[in-house]
mmCIF file of C-alpha atoms in Angstrom:
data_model
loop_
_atom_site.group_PDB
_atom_site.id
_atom_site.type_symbol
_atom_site.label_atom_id
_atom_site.label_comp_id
_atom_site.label_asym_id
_atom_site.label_seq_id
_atom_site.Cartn_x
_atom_site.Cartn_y
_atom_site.Cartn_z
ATOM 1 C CA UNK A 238 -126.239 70.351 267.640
ATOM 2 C CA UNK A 239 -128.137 71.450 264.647
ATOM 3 C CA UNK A 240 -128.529 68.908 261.685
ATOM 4 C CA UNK A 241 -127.347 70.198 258.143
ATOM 5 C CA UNK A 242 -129.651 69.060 255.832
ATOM 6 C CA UNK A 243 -128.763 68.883 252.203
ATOM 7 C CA UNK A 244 -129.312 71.598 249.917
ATOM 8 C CA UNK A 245 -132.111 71.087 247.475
ATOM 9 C CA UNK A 246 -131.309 71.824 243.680
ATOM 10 C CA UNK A 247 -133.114 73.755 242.004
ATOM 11 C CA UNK A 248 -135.448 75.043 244.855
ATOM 12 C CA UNK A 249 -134.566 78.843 244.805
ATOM 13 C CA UNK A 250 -135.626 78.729 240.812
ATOM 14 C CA UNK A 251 -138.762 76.350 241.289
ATOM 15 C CA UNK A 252 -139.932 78.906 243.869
ATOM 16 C CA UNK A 253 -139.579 82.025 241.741
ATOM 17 C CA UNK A 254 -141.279 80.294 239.084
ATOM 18 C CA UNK A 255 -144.113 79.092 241.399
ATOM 19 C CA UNK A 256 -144.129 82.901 243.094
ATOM 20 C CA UNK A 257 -144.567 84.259 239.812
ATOM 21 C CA UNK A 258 -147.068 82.131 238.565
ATOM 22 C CA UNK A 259 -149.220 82.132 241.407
ATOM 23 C CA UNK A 260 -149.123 85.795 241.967
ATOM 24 C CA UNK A 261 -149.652 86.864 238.703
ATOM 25 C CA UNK A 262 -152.964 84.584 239.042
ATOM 26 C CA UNK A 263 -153.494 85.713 242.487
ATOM 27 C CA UNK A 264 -152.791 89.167 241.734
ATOM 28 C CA UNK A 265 -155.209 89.130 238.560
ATOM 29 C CA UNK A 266 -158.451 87.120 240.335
ATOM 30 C CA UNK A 267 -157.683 89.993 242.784
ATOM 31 C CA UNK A 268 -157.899 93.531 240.175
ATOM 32 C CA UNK A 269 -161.065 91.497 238.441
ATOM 33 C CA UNK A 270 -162.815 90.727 241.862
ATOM 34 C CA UNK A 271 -162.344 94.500 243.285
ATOM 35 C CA UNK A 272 -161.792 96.623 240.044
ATOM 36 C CA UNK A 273 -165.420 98.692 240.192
ATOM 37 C CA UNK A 274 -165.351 102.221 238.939
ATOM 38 C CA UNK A 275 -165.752 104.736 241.483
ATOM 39 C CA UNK A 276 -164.410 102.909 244.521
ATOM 40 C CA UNK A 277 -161.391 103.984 245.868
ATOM 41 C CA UNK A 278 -158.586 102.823 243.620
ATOM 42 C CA UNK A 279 -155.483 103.159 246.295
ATOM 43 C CA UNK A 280 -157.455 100.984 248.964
ATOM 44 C CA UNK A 281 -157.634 98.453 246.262
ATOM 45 C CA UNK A 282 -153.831 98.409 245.548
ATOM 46 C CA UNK A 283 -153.982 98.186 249.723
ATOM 47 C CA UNK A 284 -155.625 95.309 249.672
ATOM 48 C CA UNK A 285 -154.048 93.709 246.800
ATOM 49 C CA UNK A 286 -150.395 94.485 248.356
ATOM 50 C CA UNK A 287 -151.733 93.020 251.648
ATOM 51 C CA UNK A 288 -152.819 89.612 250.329
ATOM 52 C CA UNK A 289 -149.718 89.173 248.571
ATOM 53 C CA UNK A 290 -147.732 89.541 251.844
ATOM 54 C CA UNK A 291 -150.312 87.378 253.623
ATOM 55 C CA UNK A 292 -150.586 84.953 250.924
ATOM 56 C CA UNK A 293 -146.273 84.515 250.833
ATOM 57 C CA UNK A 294 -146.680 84.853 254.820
ATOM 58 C CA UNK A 295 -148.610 81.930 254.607
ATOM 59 C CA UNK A 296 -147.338 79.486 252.075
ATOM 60 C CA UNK A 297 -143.885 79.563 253.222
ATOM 61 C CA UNK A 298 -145.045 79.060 256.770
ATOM 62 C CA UNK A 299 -146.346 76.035 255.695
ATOM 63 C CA UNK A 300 -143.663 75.144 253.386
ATOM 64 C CA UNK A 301 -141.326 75.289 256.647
ATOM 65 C CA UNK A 302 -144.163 73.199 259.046
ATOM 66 C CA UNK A 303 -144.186 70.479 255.986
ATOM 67 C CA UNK A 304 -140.321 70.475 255.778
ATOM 68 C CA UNK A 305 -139.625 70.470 259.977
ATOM 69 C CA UNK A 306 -138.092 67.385 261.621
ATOM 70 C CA UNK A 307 -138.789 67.094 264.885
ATOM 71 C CA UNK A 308 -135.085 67.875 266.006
ATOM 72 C CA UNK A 309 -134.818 71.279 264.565
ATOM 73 C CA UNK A 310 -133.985 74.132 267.342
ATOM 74 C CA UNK A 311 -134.110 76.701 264.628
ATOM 75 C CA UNK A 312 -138.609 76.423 264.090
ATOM 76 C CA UNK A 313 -138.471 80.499 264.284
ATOM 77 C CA UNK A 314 -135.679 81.035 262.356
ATOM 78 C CA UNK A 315 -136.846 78.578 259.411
ATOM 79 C CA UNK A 316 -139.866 79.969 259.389
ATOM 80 C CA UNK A 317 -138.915 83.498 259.007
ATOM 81 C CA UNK A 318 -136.655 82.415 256.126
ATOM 82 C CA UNK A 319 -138.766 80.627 254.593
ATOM 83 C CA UNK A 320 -141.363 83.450 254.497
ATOM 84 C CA UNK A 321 -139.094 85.464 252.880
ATOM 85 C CA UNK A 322 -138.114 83.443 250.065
ATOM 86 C CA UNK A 323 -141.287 83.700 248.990
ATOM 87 C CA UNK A 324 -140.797 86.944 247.471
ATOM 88 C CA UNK A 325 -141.522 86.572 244.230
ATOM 89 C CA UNK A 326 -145.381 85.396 244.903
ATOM 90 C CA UNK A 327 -145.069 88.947 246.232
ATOM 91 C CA UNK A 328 -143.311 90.543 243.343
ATOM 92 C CA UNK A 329 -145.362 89.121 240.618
ATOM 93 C CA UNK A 330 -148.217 91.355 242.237
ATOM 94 C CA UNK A 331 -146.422 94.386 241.733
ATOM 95 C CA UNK A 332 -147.717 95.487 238.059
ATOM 96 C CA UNK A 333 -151.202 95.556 239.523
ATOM 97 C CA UNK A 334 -150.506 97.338 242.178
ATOM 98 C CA UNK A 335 -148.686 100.092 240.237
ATOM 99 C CA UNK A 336 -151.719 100.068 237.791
ATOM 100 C CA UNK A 337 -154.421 100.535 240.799
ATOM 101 C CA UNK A 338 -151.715 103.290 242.344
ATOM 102 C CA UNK A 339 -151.742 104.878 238.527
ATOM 103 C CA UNK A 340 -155.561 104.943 238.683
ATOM 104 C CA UNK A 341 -155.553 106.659 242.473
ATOM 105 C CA UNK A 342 -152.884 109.186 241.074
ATOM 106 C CA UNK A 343 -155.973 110.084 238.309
ATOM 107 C CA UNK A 344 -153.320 109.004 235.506
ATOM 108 C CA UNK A 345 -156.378 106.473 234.270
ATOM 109 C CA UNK A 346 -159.859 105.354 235.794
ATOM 110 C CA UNK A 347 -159.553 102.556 237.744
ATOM 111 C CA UNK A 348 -161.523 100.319 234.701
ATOM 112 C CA UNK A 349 -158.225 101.050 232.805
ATOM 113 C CA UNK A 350 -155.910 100.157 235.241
ATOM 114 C CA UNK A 351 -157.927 96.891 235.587
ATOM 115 C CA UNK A 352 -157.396 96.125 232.208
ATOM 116 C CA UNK A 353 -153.644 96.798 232.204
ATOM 117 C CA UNK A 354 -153.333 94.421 234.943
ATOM 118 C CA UNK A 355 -155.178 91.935 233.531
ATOM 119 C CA UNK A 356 -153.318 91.958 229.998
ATOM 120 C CA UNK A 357 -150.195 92.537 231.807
ATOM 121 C CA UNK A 358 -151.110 89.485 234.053
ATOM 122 C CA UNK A 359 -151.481 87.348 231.265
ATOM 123 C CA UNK A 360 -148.395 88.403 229.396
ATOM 124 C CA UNK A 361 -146.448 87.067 232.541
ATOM 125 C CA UNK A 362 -148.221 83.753 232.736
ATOM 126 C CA UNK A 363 -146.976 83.308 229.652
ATOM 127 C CA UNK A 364 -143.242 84.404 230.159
ATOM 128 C CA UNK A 365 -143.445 82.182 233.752
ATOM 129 C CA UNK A 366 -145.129 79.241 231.442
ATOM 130 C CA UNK A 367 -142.489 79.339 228.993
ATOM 131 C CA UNK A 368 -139.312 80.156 231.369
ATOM 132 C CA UNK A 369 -140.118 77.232 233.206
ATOM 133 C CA UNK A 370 -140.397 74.701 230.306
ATOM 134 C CA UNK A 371 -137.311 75.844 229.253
ATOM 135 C CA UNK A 372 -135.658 75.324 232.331
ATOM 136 C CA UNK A 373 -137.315 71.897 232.695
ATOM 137 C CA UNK A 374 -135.615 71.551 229.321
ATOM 138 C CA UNK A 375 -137.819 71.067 227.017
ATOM 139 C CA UNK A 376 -138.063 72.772 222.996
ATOM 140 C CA UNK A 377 -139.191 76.279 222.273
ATOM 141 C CA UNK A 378 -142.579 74.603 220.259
ATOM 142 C CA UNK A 379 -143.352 72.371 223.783
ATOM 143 C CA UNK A 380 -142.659 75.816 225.720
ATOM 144 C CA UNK A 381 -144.297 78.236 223.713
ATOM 145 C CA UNK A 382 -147.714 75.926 224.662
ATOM 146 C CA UNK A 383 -146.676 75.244 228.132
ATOM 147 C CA UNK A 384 -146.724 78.782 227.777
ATOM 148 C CA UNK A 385 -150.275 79.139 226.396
ATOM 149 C CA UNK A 386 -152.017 77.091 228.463
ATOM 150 C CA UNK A 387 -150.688 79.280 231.216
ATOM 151 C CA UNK A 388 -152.059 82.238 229.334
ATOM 152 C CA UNK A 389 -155.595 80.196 229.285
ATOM 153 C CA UNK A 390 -155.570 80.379 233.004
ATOM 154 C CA UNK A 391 -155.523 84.255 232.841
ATOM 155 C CA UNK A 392 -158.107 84.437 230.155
ATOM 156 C CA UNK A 393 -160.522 82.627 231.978
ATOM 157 C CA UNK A 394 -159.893 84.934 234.715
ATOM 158 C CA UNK A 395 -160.944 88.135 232.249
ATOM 159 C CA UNK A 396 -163.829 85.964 230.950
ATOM 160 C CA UNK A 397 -164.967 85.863 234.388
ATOM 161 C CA UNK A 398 -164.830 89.614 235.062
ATOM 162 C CA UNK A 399 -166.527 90.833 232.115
ATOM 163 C CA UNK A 400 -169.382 88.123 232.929
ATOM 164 C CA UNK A 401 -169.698 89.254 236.413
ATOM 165 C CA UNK A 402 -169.998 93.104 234.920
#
């Protein structure tokens, strides 16, 4: 007979928060590592779309290895479930995606779209930074810089790709 464990609080929330965060990082170290003019655009939102699936693949695999007792019958089941919840690490690398897609359509160069990304990237490091404070409960002057410093993590990201240009 299966054992129920108990629900944890709070878990559905802390991984959105940790999805979006860590995609939006992911997804921007990603458009500044393969955003080079005259490359193919729509392989890059490829590649960018597959390591967000591999990347939630993975870190709710081992979400459910670090959470299995040894009496579970379910492993597969878990597993699969817990891959899934990982959807917003997944969904937080959407506006790159669209903005590589944009730049394979010829609606921008692929330069552009890099940019976008990379401004919209940072604009959601700051929402996730700030959401999150406030749901750890804390003022809108302490979450405003939680905030921030999340938005530092994206700039150094940009500072990064124009050195390595």
């Amino acid at each position: 007979m299966p054992v129920e464990r108990p629900a944890r609080r709070g878990e559905p929330l802390q991984r959105l928060l940790f999805g979006g965060v860590y995609g939006s990082v992911l997804a921007s170290a990603l458009a500044a590592a393969l955003g080079h003019e005259g490359e193919n655009p729509g392989y890059d939102a490829l590649w960018v779309a597959l390591t967000a699936v591999a990347s939630a693949a993975a870190h709710g695999y081992a979400h459910s290895i670090a959470h299995r007792t040894s009496d579970d019958t379910q492993v597969t089941a878990s597993a699969v479930r817990s891959m899934v919840s990982e959807w917003p690490l997944v969904a937080a690398m959407v506006p790159t995606m669209a903005a590589l897609l944009g730049a394979y359509a010829k609606w921008w160069g692929e330069e552009s779209a890099i940019e976008v990304a990379l401004t919209l990237n940072m604009v959601a490091l700051c929402g996730w930074g700030v959401w999150a404070a406030r749901v750890a409960g804390r003022g809108w002057a302490a979450s405003l810089r939680v905030g921030g410093v999340d938005v530092l993590i994206g700039l150094v990201i940009v500072i990064a790709n124009v050195l390595s240009h």
